[in-house]
Short mmCIF file of C-alpha atoms and ligand atoms in Angstrom, two decimals:
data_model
loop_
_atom_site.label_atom_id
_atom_site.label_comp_id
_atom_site.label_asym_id
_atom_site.label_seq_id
_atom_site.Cartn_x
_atom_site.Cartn_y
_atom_site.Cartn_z
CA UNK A 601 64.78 -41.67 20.77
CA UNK A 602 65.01 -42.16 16.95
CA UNK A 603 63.76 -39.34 15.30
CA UNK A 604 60.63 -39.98 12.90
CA UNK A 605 58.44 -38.03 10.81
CA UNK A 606 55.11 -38.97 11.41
CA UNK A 607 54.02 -36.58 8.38
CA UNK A 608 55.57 -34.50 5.90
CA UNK A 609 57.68 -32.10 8.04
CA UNK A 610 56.53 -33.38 11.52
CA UNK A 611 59.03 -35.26 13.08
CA UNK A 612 59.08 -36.73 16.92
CA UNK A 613 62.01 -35.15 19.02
CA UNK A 614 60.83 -36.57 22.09
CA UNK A 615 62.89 -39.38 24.70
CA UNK A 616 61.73 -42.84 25.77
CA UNK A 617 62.33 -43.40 29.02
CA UNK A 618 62.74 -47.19 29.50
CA UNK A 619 63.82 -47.12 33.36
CA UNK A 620 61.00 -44.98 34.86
CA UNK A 621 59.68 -47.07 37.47
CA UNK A 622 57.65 -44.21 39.46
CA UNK A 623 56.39 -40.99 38.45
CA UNK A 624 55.21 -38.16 40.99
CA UNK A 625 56.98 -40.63 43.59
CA UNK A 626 53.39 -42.10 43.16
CA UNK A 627 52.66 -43.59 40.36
CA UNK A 628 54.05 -47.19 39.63
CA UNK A 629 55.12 -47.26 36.09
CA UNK A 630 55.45 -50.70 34.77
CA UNK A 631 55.99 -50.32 31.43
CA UNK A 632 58.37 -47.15 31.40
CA UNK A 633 57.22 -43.82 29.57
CA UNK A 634 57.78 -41.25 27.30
CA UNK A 635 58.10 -37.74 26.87
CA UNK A 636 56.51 -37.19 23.48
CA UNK A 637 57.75 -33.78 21.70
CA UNK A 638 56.96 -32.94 18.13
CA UNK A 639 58.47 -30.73 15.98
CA UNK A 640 56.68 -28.97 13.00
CA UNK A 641 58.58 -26.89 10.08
CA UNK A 642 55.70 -25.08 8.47
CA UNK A 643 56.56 -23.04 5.05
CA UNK A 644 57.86 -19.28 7.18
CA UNK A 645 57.49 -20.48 10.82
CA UNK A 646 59.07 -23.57 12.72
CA UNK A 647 56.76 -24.96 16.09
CA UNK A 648 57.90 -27.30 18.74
CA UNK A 649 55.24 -28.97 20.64
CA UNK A 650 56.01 -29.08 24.45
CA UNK A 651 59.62 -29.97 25.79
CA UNK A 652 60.47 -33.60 27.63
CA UNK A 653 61.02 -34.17 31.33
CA UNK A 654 64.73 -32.07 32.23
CA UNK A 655 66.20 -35.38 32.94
CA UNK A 656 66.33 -36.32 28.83
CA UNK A 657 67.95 -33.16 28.52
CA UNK A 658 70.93 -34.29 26.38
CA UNK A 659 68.48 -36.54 24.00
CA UNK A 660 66.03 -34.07 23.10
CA UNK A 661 68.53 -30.69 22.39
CA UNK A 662 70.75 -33.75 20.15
CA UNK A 663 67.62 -34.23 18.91
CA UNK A 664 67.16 -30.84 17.72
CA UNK A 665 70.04 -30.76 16.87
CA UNK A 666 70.46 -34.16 14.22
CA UNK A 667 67.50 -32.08 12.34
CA UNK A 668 69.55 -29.15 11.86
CA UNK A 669 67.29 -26.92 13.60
CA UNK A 670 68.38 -23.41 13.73
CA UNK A 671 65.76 -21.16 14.80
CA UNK A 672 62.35 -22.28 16.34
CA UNK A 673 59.73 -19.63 16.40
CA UNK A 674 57.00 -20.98 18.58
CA UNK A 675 57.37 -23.26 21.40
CA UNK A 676 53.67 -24.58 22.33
CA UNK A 677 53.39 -25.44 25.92
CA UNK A 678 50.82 -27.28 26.83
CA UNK A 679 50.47 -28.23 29.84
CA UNK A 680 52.89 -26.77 33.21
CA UNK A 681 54.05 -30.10 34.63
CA UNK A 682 57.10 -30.33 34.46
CA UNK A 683 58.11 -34.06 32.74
CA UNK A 684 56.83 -31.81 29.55
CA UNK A 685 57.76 -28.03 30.28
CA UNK A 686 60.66 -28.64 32.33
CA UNK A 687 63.20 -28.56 29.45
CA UNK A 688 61.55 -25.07 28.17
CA UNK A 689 64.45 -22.79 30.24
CA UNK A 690 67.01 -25.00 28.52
CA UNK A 691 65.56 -25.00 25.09
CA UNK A 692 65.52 -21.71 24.93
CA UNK A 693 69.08 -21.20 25.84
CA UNK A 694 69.49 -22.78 22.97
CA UNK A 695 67.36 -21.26 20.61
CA UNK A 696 66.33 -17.67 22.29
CA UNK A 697 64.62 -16.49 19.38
CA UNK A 698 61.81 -19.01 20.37
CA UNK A 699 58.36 -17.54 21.74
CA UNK A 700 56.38 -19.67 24.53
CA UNK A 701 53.20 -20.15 23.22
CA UNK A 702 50.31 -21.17 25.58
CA UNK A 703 47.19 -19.62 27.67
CA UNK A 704 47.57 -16.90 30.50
CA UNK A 705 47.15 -19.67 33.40
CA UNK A 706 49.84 -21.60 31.85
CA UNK A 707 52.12 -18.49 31.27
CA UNK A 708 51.96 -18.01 34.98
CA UNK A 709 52.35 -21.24 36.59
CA UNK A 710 55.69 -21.29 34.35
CA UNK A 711 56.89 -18.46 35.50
CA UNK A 712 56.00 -19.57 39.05
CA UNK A 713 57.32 -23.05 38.56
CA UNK A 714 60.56 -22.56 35.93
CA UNK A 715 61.43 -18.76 36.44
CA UNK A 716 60.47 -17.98 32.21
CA UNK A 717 60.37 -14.54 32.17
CA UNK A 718 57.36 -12.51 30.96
CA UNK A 719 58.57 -11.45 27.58
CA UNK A 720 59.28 -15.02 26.29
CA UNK A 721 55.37 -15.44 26.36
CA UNK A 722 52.72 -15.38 23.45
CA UNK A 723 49.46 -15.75 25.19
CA UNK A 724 47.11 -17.25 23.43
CA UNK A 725 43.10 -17.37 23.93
CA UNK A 726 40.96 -20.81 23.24
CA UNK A 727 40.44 -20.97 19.23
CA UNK A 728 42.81 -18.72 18.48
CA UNK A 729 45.18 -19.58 15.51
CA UNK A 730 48.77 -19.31 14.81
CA UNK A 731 50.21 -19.65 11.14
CA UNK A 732 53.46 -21.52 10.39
CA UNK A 733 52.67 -20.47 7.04
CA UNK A 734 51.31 -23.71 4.94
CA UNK A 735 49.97 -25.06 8.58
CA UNK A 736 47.70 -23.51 11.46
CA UNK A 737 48.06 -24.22 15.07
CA UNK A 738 44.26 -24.27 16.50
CA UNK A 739 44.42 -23.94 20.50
CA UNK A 740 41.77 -25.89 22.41
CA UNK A 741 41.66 -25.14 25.91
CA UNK A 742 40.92 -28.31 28.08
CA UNK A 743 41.49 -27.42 31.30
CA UNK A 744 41.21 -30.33 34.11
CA UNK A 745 43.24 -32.64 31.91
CA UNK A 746 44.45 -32.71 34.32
CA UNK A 747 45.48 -29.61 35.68
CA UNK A 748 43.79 -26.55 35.18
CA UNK A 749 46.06 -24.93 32.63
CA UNK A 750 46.05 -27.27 30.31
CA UNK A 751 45.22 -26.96 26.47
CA UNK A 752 45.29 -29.15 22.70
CA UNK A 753 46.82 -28.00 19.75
CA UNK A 754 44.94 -29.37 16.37
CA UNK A 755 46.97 -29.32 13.38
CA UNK A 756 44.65 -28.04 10.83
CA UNK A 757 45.59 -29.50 7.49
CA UNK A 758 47.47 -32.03 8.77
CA UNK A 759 44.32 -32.95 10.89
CA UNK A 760 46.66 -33.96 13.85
CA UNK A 761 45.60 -33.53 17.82
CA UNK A 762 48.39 -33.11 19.72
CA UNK A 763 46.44 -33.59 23.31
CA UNK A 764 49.37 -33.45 25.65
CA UNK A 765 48.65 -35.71 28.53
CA UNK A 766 44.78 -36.51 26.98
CA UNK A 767 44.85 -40.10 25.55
CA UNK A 768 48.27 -40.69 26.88
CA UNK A 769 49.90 -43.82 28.45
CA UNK A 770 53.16 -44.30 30.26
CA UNK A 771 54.53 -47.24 28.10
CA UNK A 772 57.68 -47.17 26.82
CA UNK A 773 57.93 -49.05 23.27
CA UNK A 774 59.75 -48.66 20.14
CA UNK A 775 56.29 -49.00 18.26
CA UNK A 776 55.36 -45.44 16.76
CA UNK A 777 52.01 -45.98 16.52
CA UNK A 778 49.55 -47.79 18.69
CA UNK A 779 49.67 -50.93 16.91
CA UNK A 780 49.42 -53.48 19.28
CA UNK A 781 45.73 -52.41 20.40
CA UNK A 782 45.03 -54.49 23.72
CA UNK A 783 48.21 -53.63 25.39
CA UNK A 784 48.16 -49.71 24.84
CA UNK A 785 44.40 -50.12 25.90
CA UNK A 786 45.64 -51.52 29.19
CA UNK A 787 48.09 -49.13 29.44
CA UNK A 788 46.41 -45.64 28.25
CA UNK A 789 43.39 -47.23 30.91
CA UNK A 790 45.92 -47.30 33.99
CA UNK A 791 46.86 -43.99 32.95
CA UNK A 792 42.81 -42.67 32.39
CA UNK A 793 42.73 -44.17 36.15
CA UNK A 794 45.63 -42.53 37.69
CA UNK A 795 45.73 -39.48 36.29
CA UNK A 796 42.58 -38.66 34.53
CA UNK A 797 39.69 -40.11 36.44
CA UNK A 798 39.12 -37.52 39.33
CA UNK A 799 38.08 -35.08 36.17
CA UNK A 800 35.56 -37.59 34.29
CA UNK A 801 32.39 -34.84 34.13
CA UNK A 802 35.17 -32.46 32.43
CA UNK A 803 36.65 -34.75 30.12
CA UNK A 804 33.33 -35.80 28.97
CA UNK A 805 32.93 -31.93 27.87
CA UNK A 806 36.28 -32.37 26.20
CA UNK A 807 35.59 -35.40 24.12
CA UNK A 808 31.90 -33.66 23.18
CA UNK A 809 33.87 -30.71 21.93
CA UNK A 810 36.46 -32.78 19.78
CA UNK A 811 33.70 -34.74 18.63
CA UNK A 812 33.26 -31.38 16.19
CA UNK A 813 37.12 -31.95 14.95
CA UNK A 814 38.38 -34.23 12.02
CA UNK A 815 41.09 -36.37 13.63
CA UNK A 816 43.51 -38.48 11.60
CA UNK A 817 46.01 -38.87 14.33
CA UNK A 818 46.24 -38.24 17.84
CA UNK A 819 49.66 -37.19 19.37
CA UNK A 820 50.12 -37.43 23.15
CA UNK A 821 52.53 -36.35 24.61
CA UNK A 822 53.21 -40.36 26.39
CA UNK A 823 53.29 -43.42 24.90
CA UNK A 824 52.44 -44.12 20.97
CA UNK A 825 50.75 -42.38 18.74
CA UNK A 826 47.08 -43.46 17.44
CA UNK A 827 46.90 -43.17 13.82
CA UNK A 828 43.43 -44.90 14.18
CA UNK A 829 42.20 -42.39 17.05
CA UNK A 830 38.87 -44.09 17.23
CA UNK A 831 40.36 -46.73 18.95
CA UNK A 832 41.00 -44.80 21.77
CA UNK A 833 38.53 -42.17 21.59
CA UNK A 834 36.05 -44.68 22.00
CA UNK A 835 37.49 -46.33 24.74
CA UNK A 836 37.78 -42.64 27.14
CA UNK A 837 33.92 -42.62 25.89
CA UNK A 838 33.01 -46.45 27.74
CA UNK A 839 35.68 -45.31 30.86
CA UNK A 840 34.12 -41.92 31.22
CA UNK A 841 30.19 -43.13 30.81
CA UNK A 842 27.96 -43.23 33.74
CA UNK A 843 28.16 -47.14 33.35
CA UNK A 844 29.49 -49.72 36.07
CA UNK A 845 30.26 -53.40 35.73
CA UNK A 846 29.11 -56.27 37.87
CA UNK A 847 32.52 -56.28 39.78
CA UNK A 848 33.30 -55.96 43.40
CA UNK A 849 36.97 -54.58 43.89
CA UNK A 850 38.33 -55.77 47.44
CA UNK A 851 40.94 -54.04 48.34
CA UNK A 852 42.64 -55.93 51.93
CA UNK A 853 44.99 -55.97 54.05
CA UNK A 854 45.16 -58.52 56.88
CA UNK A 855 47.65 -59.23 59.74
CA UNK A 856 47.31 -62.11 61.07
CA UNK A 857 44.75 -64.34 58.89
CA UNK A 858 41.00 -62.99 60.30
CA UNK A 859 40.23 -60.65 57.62
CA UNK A 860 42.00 -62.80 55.07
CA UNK A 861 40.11 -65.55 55.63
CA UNK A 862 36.98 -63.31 55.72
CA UNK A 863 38.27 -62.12 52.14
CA UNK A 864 38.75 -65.61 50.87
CA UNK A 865 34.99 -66.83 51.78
CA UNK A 866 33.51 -63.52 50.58
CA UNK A 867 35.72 -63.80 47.35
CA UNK A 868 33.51 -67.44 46.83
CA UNK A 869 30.21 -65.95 48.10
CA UNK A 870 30.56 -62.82 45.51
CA UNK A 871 31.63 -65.83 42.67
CA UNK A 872 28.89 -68.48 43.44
CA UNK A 873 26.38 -65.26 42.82
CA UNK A 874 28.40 -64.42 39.47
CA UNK A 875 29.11 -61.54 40.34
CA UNK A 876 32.96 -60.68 38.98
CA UNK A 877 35.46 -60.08 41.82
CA UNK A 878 38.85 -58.73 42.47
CA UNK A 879 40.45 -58.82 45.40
CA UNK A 880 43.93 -56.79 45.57
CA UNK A 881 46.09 -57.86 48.60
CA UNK A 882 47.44 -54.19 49.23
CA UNK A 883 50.93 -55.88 51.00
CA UNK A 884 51.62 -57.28 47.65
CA UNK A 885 49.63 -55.57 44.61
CA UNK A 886 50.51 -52.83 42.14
CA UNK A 887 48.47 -49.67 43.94
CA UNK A 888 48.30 -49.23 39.97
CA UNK A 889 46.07 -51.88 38.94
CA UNK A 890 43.53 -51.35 42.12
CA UNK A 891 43.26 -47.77 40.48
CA UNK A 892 42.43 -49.29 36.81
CA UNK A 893 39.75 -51.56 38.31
CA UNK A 894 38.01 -48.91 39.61
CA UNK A 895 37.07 -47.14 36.55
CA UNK A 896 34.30 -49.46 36.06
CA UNK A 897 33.63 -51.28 38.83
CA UNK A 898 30.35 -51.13 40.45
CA UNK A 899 30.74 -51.34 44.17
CA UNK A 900 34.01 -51.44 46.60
CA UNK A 901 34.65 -53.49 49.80
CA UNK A 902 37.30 -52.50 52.13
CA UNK A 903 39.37 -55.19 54.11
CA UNK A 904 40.92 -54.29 57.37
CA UNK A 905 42.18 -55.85 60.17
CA UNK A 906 42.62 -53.01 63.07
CA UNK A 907 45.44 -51.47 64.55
CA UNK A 908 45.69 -49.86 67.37
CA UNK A 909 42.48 -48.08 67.34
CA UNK A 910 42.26 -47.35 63.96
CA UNK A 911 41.92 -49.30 60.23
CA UNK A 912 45.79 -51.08 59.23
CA UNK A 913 47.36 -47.79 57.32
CA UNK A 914 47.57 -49.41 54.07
CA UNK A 915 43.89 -49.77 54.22
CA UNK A 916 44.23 -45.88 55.32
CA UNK A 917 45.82 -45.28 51.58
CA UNK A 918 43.83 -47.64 49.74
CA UNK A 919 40.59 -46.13 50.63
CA UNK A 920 42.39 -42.40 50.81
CA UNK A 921 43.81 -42.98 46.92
CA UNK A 922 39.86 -44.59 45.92
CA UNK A 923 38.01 -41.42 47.34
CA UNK A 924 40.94 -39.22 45.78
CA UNK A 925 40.46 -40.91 42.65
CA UNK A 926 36.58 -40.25 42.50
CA UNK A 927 35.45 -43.59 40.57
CA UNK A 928 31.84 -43.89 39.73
CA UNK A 929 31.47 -46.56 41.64
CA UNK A 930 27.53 -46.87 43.06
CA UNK A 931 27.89 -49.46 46.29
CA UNK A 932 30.50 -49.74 49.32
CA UNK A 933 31.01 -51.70 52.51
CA UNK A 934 33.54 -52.82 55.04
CA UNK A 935 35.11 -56.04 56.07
CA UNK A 936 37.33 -56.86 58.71
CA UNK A 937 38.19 -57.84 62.21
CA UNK A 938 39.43 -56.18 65.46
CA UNK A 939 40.97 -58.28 68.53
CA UNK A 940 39.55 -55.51 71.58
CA UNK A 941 37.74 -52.49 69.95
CA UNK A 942 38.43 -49.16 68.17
CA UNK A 943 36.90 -47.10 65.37
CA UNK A 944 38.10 -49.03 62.34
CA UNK A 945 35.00 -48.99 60.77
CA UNK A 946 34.26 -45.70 61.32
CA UNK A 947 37.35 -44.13 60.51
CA UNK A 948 37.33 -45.84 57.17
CA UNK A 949 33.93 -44.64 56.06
CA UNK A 950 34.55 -41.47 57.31
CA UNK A 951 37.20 -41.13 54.69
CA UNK A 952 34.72 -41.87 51.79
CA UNK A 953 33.45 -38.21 51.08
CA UNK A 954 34.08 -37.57 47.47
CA UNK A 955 31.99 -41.07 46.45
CA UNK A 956 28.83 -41.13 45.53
CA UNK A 957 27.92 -44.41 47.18
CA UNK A 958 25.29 -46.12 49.00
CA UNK A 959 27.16 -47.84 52.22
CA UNK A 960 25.65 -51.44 52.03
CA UNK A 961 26.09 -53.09 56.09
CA UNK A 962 29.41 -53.61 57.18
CA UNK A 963 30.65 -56.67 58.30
CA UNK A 964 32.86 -56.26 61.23
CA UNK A 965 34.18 -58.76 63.65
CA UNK A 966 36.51 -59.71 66.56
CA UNK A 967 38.55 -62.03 66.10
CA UNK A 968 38.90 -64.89 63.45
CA UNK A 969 35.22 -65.43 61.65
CA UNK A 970 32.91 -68.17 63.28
CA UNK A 971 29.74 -69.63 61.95
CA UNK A 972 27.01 -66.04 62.25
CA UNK A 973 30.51 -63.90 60.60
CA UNK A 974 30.20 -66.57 57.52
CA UNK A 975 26.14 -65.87 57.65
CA UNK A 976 26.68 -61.93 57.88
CA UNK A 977 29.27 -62.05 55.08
CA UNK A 978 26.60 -64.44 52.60
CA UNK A 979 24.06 -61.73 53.36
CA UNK A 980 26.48 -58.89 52.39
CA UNK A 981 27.36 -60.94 49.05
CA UNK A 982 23.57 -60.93 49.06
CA UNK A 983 23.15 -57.25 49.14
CA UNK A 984 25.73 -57.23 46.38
CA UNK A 985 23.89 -58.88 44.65
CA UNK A 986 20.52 -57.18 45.12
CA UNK A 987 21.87 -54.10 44.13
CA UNK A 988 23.62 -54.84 40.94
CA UNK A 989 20.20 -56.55 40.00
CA UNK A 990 18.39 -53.39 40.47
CA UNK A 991 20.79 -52.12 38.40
CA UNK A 992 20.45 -54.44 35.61
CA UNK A 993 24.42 -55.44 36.07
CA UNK A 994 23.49 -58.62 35.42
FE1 LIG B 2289 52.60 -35.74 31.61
FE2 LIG B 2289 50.63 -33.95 33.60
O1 LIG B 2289 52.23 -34.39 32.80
#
């Protein structure tokens, strides 16, 4: 990755990753990453924010390197996961004067996870300062973004947030800066889905307490940079609100046509009430977008034929990565057919414990739909409907 200084004396060291196509051996990623690193040469003391994943080894100590670094003092680690502390081991071979800044829960998961050993530490307490000289480091603990260690570093005079993974994306582009608005929004929104969206009451507490902090630039630690960080400060503010869009997200699977066709006349039901739909056929979609259009959605429908006794097991992960994923969504229901019996329905329900929701009737039915299965699935669209009125969706 080409270095640039994004202000006087703060250059990017990080690595693009252009080729990551799955991260966690979960997450799809589409668009690539980055691992964003930063370095900072203050008047007496030299910082480097975070490491990259250990697979960019070679880029990031060249890096270094190309800026004739000789001698970091403070290595800020924000965050234990490894695509951004995984290099620390390596960086300090090379530079073992270094100290690993960071919070006591951080300090130990790394030495749990990477083997750093005690002494390298300076622990550091939540609005504590370190000098570089002309430049302060102000630590901002934010912990469930989105693991429990994790903390910001503000760049005083510089008026730079480095948030780690907070505002990030995994997009891979040569742009420095978050230029192209609409596609970083999609892209930092897949990420606020995936990654974020389980911790939306503690990221609202987050964005209250940053609301007290003059921002010129946010720095994540993936994807580009905003040097307008309104943009995307206001969008975490619309994904984490208590407000739901009137949208039904279907995600189906279907064996051998029943449910399908169920999905397909429920689809036109939902649309002849305008009411905004999405079905996601989980043989074929991108587990990635069902996750982004749950942020706002209002209500969920499952689709599932039956097998063997129980619901088809991609319906098993769909609804197991929704309830993981704690959406706010308000409304949820089944569809789907069986060809002798089982616990489908209730198996799938059963596996909704983390959302909030009011279970609106089921439709459930053996075989391929006749006439009353149309009826049933007009009065579910109905109860959609109902709802999202009472809710003044629409
Ligand atoms: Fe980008 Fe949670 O690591």
């Amino acid at each position: 990755m080409t270095i640039r200084e994004i202000n006087k004396d703060i250059f990017t060291v990080g690595a693009i990753d252009w080729d990551r196509r799955l991260f966690d051996e979960l997450i799809p990623l589409p668009d690539g990453t980055s691992y964003n690193s930063f370095l900072i040469k203050g008047s007496e003391k030299t910082a480097l924010i975070d490491t990259v994943d250990p697979t960019k080894e070679p880029e990031h100590i060249d890096n270094l390197k190309r800026l004739g670094i000789k001698h970091i003092d403070y290595l800020v680690s924000h965050h234990a996961e490894q695509d951004h502390s995984g290099l620390i081991p390596k960086v300090l071979e090379h530079y073992p004067m270094a100290k690993v800044v960071t919070n006591a829960k951080c300090r130990d998961m790394l030495v749990d996870l990477l083997l750093i050993p005690q002494d390298k530490f300076i622990t550091i307490n939540d609005g504590e300062t370190l000098s570089l000289g002309n430049r302060t480091l102000e630590f901002i603990f934010a912990p469930w973004v989105h693991w429990p260690e994790t903390l910001l570093t503000y760049l005083k005079e510089d008026k730079i947030l480095f948030p780690c993974d907070f505002f990030g994306s995994h997009l891979a582009t040569s742009d420095m800066y978050a230029t192209h608005e609409p596609g970083v929004y999609e892209s930092a929104k897949r990420y606020y889905a995936e990654i974020m969206m389980p911790f939306r009451n503690n990221i609202k507490k987050h964005l209250e307490k940053l609301s007290k902090y003059e921002i010129n630039m946010i720095a994540p630690s993936h994807g580009p940079i905003y040097n307008r960080p309104e943009f995307i400060i206001e969008a975490y503010k619309e994904w984490v609100s208590d407000d739901v869009k009137n949208e039904v997200v279907i995600p189906y699977v279907s064996m051998h046509g029943s449910t399908r066709k169920m999905v397909d006349y429920f689809v036109d039901a939902l649309m002849q009430r305008d009411i905004n739909v999405k079905p996601f056929n989980l043989t074929k979609t991108d587990i990635g977008e069902l996750a982004i259009s749950l942020v706002d959605t209002a209500t969920i429908v499952i689709g599932s034929s039956t097998v063997l006794v129980g619901p088809h097991p991609a319906a098993v992960y769909a609804t197991y990565l929704a309830n993981a994923l704690r959406p706010k969504v308000r409304f949820a229901s089944v569809i789907g057919s069986y060809g002798w019996g089982g616990k489908m329905l209730e198996q799938i329900t059963g596996m909704l414990t983390n959302l909030k929701v009011e279970l609106l009737q089921p439709v459930v039915i053996k075989g391929y739909p006749r006439a009353d299965d149309f009826k049933q699935l007009n009065r579910l669209a109905g109860d959609i409907l109902k709802k999202h009125k009472e809710h003044k969706l629409l």
